[in-house]
mmCIF file of C-alpha atoms in Angstrom:
data_model
loop_
_atom_site.group_PDB
_atom_site.id
_atom_site.type_symbol
_atom_site.label_atom_id
_atom_site.label_comp_id
_atom_site.label_asym_id
_atom_site.label_seq_id
_atom_site.Cartn_x
_atom_site.Cartn_y
_atom_site.Cartn_z
ATOM 1 C CA MET A 1 77.304 126.957 40.536
ATOM 2 C CA THR A 2 74.807 128.668 38.313
ATOM 3 C CA VAL A 3 72.416 131.485 38.897
ATOM 4 C CA ASP A 4 68.925 130.118 39.487
ATOM 5 C CA SER A 5 66.446 131.734 37.137
ATOM 6 C CA ILE A 6 63.495 129.795 38.535
ATOM 7 C CA ALA A 7 61.466 131.133 41.424
ATOM 8 C CA GLY A 8 58.440 129.918 43.299
ATOM 9 C CA PRO A 9 56.805 126.495 42.996
ATOM 10 C CA GLU A 10 59.173 125.134 40.331
ATOM 11 C CA ALA A 11 62.207 125.968 42.493
ATOM 12 C CA GLN A 12 60.538 124.187 45.404
ATOM 13 C CA TRP A 13 59.821 121.173 43.197
ATOM 14 C CA GLN A 14 63.443 121.111 41.958
ATOM 15 C CA THR A 15 64.682 121.211 45.563
ATOM 16 C CA SER A 16 62.401 118.349 46.637
ATOM 17 C CA ARG A 17 63.468 116.393 43.542
ATOM 18 C CA ALA A 18 67.116 116.867 44.469
ATOM 19 C CA LYS A 19 66.465 115.653 48.011
ATOM 20 C CA ALA A 20 64.505 112.631 46.822
ATOM 21 C CA LEU A 21 66.621 111.586 43.851
ATOM 22 C CA CYS A 22 69.779 113.542 43.109
ATOM 23 C CA TYR A 23 71.351 113.349 46.567
ATOM 24 C CA ARG A 24 71.440 109.569 46.482
ATOM 25 C CA GLY A 25 72.020 109.269 42.731
ATOM 26 C CA PRO A 26 69.998 107.600 39.993
ATOM 27 C CA ARG A 27 68.938 104.071 40.932
ATOM 28 C CA TYR A 28 67.571 102.772 37.647
ATOM 29 C CA VAL A 29 70.398 103.416 35.197
ATOM 30 C CA THR A 30 70.785 101.222 32.125
ATOM 31 C CA GLY A 31 73.721 100.602 29.839
ATOM 32 C CA ALA A 32 72.022 102.729 27.168
ATOM 33 C CA ASP A 33 71.959 105.656 29.627
ATOM 34 C CA LEU A 34 75.657 105.240 30.416
ATOM 35 C CA VAL A 35 76.648 104.980 26.753
ATOM 36 C CA ARG A 36 74.548 108.012 25.765
ATOM 37 C CA ILE A 37 76.184 110.120 28.499
ATOM 38 C CA ALA A 38 79.678 108.845 27.611
ATOM 39 C CA ARG A 39 79.297 109.597 23.911
ATOM 40 C CA THR A 40 77.799 113.039 24.382
ATOM 41 C CA LEU A 41 80.362 114.134 26.963
ATOM 42 C CA ALA A 42 83.225 112.382 25.104
ATOM 43 C CA LEU A 43 84.184 110.487 28.266
ATOM 44 C CA GLU A 44 84.733 106.827 28.907
ATOM 45 C CA PRO A 45 82.040 105.531 31.295
ATOM 46 C CA TRP A 46 84.564 104.764 34.036
ATOM 47 C CA HIS A 47 85.148 108.509 34.461
ATOM 48 C CA PHE A 48 81.630 109.114 35.807
ATOM 49 C CA THR A 49 80.535 105.746 37.220
ATOM 50 C CA GLN A 50 81.155 103.777 40.368
ATOM 51 C CA THR A 51 80.315 100.310 41.575
ATOM 52 C CA ALA A 52 78.301 99.106 44.524
ATOM 53 C CA PRO A 53 77.881 95.544 45.820
ATOM 54 C CA ALA A 54 75.102 93.609 44.076
ATOM 55 C CA ALA A 55 72.967 90.783 45.391
ATOM 56 C CA ALA A 56 73.549 87.327 43.929
ATOM 57 C CA ASN A 57 70.143 87.304 42.191
ATOM 58 C CA ASP A 58 70.327 90.893 40.859
ATOM 59 C CA PRO A 59 69.933 90.803 37.042
ATOM 60 C CA THR A 60 72.155 93.898 36.804
ATOM 61 C CA GLY A 61 74.907 92.408 38.975
ATOM 62 C CA VAL A 62 78.120 92.394 36.932
ATOM 63 C CA VAL A 63 80.584 89.574 37.661
ATOM 64 C CA LEU A 64 84.195 90.725 38.114
ATOM 65 C CA ASP A 65 87.481 89.236 39.306
ATOM 66 C CA ASN A 66 86.767 85.639 38.245
ATOM 67 C CA ALA A 67 83.346 85.695 39.925
ATOM 68 C CA ARG A 68 84.737 86.810 43.288
ATOM 69 C CA ARG A 69 82.761 90.064 43.117
ATOM 70 C CA ARG A 70 79.335 91.012 41.815
ATOM 71 C CA VAL A 71 78.635 94.731 41.473
ATOM 72 C CA ASN A 72 76.169 97.234 40.069
ATOM 73 C CA VAL A 73 77.549 99.941 37.812
ATOM 74 C CA ARG A 74 75.900 103.311 38.395
ATOM 75 C CA VAL A 75 76.416 107.029 37.967
ATOM 76 C CA ALA A 76 78.926 108.131 40.593
ATOM 77 C CA ASN A 77 77.967 110.079 43.677
ATOM 78 C CA ALA A 78 79.953 112.899 45.216
ATOM 79 C CA ALA A 79 79.508 114.632 48.579
ATOM 80 C CA HIS A 80 76.510 116.554 47.186
ATOM 81 C CA GLY A 81 74.912 113.541 45.473
ATOM 82 C CA CYS A 82 74.989 112.600 41.801
ATOM 83 C CA VAL A 83 78.132 113.939 40.107
ATOM 84 C CA PHE A 84 75.935 115.686 37.551
ATOM 85 C CA HIS A 85 73.838 117.463 40.189
ATOM 86 C CA ILE A 86 74.472 121.208 40.143
ATOM 87 C CA ARG A 87 73.771 123.399 43.158
ATOM 88 C CA THR A 88 72.610 126.909 42.304
ATOM 89 C CA LEU A 89 73.539 130.071 44.205
ATOM 90 C CA GLU A 90 70.074 130.080 45.763
ATOM 91 C CA GLY A 91 70.607 126.550 47.066
ATOM 92 C CA THR A 92 68.281 124.706 44.718
ATOM 93 C CA GLY A 93 69.576 121.852 42.655
ATOM 94 C CA ARG A 94 69.387 120.950 38.978
ATOM 95 C CA CYS A 95 70.543 118.116 36.800
ATOM 96 C CA GLY A 96 73.543 119.231 34.798
ATOM 97 C CA LEU A 97 72.682 116.655 32.127
ATOM 98 C CA GLY A 98 69.266 118.058 31.194
ATOM 99 C CA GLU A 99 67.705 115.865 28.477
ATOM 100 C CA LEU A 100 70.834 113.708 28.519
ATOM 101 C CA ALA A 101 69.924 112.460 32.020
ATOM 102 C CA PRO A 102 69.110 108.763 32.473
ATOM 103 C CA VAL A 103 65.543 107.959 31.425
ATOM 104 C CA SER A 104 64.590 107.109 35.011
ATOM 105 C CA CYS A 105 65.724 110.578 36.125
ATOM 106 C CA ARG A 106 63.733 112.289 33.384
ATOM 107 C CA MET A 107 60.657 110.280 34.402
ATOM 108 C CA PHE A 108 60.939 111.156 38.096
ATOM 109 C CA PRO A 109 58.735 111.047 40.215
ATOM 110 C CA SER A 110 57.284 108.152 38.204
ATOM 111 C CA LEU A 111 58.747 104.750 38.893
ATOM 112 C CA PRO A 112 60.098 102.960 35.809
ATOM 113 C CA GLY A 113 58.763 99.449 35.453
ATOM 114 C CA GLY A 114 56.054 100.089 38.026
ATOM 115 C CA LYS A 115 52.960 102.111 38.644
ATOM 116 C CA ALA A 116 53.438 105.762 37.775
ATOM 117 C CA GLU A 117 53.176 108.027 40.780
ATOM 118 C CA ARG A 118 52.322 111.201 38.916
ATOM 119 C CA THR A 119 52.327 114.298 41.039
ATOM 120 C CA GLY A 120 51.899 116.771 38.242
ATOM 121 C CA GLY A 121 54.302 119.020 40.101
ATOM 122 C CA PRO A 122 55.346 122.234 38.387
ATOM 123 C CA GLY A 123 58.763 120.873 37.454
ATOM 124 C CA HIS A 124 57.430 117.672 35.912
ATOM 125 C CA ARG A 125 57.842 118.218 32.186
ATOM 126 C CA LEU A 126 56.527 114.919 30.783
ATOM 127 C CA ASP A 127 52.909 114.791 29.701
ATOM 128 C CA GLU A 128 51.092 111.423 29.661
ATOM 129 C CA GLU A 129 52.207 110.579 26.115
ATOM 130 C CA GLU A 130 55.838 111.530 26.821
ATOM 131 C CA LEU A 131 55.769 109.526 30.037
ATOM 132 C CA ALA A 132 54.408 106.478 28.185
ATOM 133 C CA GLU A 133 57.159 106.817 25.548
ATOM 134 C CA ALA A 134 59.833 107.185 28.251
ATOM 135 C CA GLU A 135 58.443 104.059 29.945
ATOM 136 C CA ARG A 136 58.651 102.102 26.656
ATOM 137 C CA GLN A 137 62.206 103.308 26.069
ATOM 138 C CA TRP A 138 63.224 102.467 29.633
ATOM 139 C CA THR A 139 61.683 98.985 29.399
ATOM 140 C CA ALA A 140 63.505 98.192 26.133
ATOM 141 C CA ASP A 141 66.777 99.569 27.540
ATOM 142 C CA ARG A 142 66.304 97.608 30.778
ATOM 143 C CA ASP A 143 65.664 94.340 28.945
ATOM 144 C CA HIS A 144 68.764 94.885 26.802
ATOM 145 C CA TRP A 145 70.736 95.770 29.963
ATOM 146 C CA PHE A 146 69.659 92.503 31.619
ATOM 147 C CA GLU A 147 70.719 90.495 28.570
ATOM 148 C CA LEU A 148 74.001 92.407 28.244
ATOM 149 C CA VAL A 149 74.914 91.736 31.888
ATOM 150 C CA ALA A 150 73.963 88.046 31.575
ATOM 151 C CA ARG A 151 76.129 87.673 28.462
ATOM 152 C CA TRP A 152 79.014 89.499 30.156
ATOM 153 C CA ASN A 153 78.738 87.306 33.246
ATOM 154 C CA GLU A 154 78.952 84.195 31.086
ATOM 155 C CA LEU A 155 82.008 85.563 29.275
ATOM 156 C CA ALA A 156 83.644 86.694 32.527
ATOM 157 C CA GLY A 157 83.302 83.188 33.927
ATOM 158 C CA LYS A 158 85.340 81.819 31.016
ATOM 159 C CA ALA A 159 88.014 84.556 30.990
ATOM 160 C CA GLU A 160 91.646 83.557 31.444
ATOM 161 C CA THR A 161 92.511 86.800 33.251
ATOM 162 C CA PRO A 162 90.153 88.390 35.757
ATOM 163 C CA PRO A 163 88.134 91.124 34.025
ATOM 164 C CA ASP A 164 87.605 94.427 35.815
ATOM 165 C CA VAL A 165 84.923 97.090 35.610
ATOM 166 C CA GLU A 166 86.677 98.911 32.767
ATOM 167 C CA ASP A 167 86.662 95.684 30.740
ATOM 168 C CA PHE A 168 82.928 95.412 31.352
ATOM 169 C CA GLN A 169 82.372 99.019 30.289
ATOM 170 C CA ARG A 170 84.366 98.478 27.075
ATOM 171 C CA TYR A 171 82.114 95.500 26.368
ATOM 172 C CA LEU A 172 79.099 97.718 27.137
ATOM 173 C CA LEU A 173 80.232 100.303 24.565
ATOM 174 C CA GLU A 174 80.736 97.596 21.907
ATOM 175 C CA ALA A 175 77.432 95.866 22.676
ATOM 176 C CA GLN A 176 75.463 99.123 22.561
ATOM 177 C CA ALA A 177 77.065 100.030 19.223
ATOM 178 C CA ALA A 178 76.091 96.565 17.906
ATOM 179 C CA ARG A 179 72.515 97.034 19.187
ATOM 180 C CA GLU A 180 72.190 100.390 17.432
ATOM 181 C CA ALA A 181 73.677 99.055 14.190
ATOM 182 C CA GLY A 182 71.521 95.918 14.290
ATOM 183 C CA THR A 183 74.597 93.679 14.211
ATOM 184 C CA PRO A 184 75.421 90.604 16.322
ATOM 185 C CA TRP A 185 76.673 90.818 19.889
ATOM 186 C CA PRO A 186 80.459 91.446 20.138
ATOM 187 C CA GLU A 187 81.234 87.898 21.278
ATOM 188 C CA ASP A 188 79.214 86.434 18.399
ATOM 189 C CA VAL A 189 81.406 88.314 15.917
ATOM 190 C CA VAL A 190 84.623 87.058 17.560
ATOM 191 C CA ALA A 191 83.453 83.448 18.005
#
């Protein structure tokens, strides 16, 4: 726990944010978010993620175990919500990741990929231009995430041994590195 140095309206906003978002964990996390967190914290993604069942038509549904399971990979939740959520001594909550948080968390209460629901609350630190830039970044990351999962699912269907979530996350790390370097997808290099 940390000592809360914020009082008044911002503390109230942080508390309502925690109740609305942090207690159930980030919903709109992309592979770029997971890789950025992993690199900065020097952790493999499987140390701070978990899976949840995914619908058959979900574009972020990762195929595992020879197509017997389809899951979403997300930031893990603990008893108090997101594993990066920090409770202060005064009972308010904060994101322990700060600017490292997933783009969708930094944009909150706006909805990525949808109409912005700007409240202008005291804790909302993105002005209109910053929000527009975050939306562009999130959209590009989301589109790459969709393609990455689709490519993985195709590869997983052809695998001789059933891949697991750690195999997927290793592929994610390689694919994100290739994206940033402007090089071909990992499977294109091997093929």
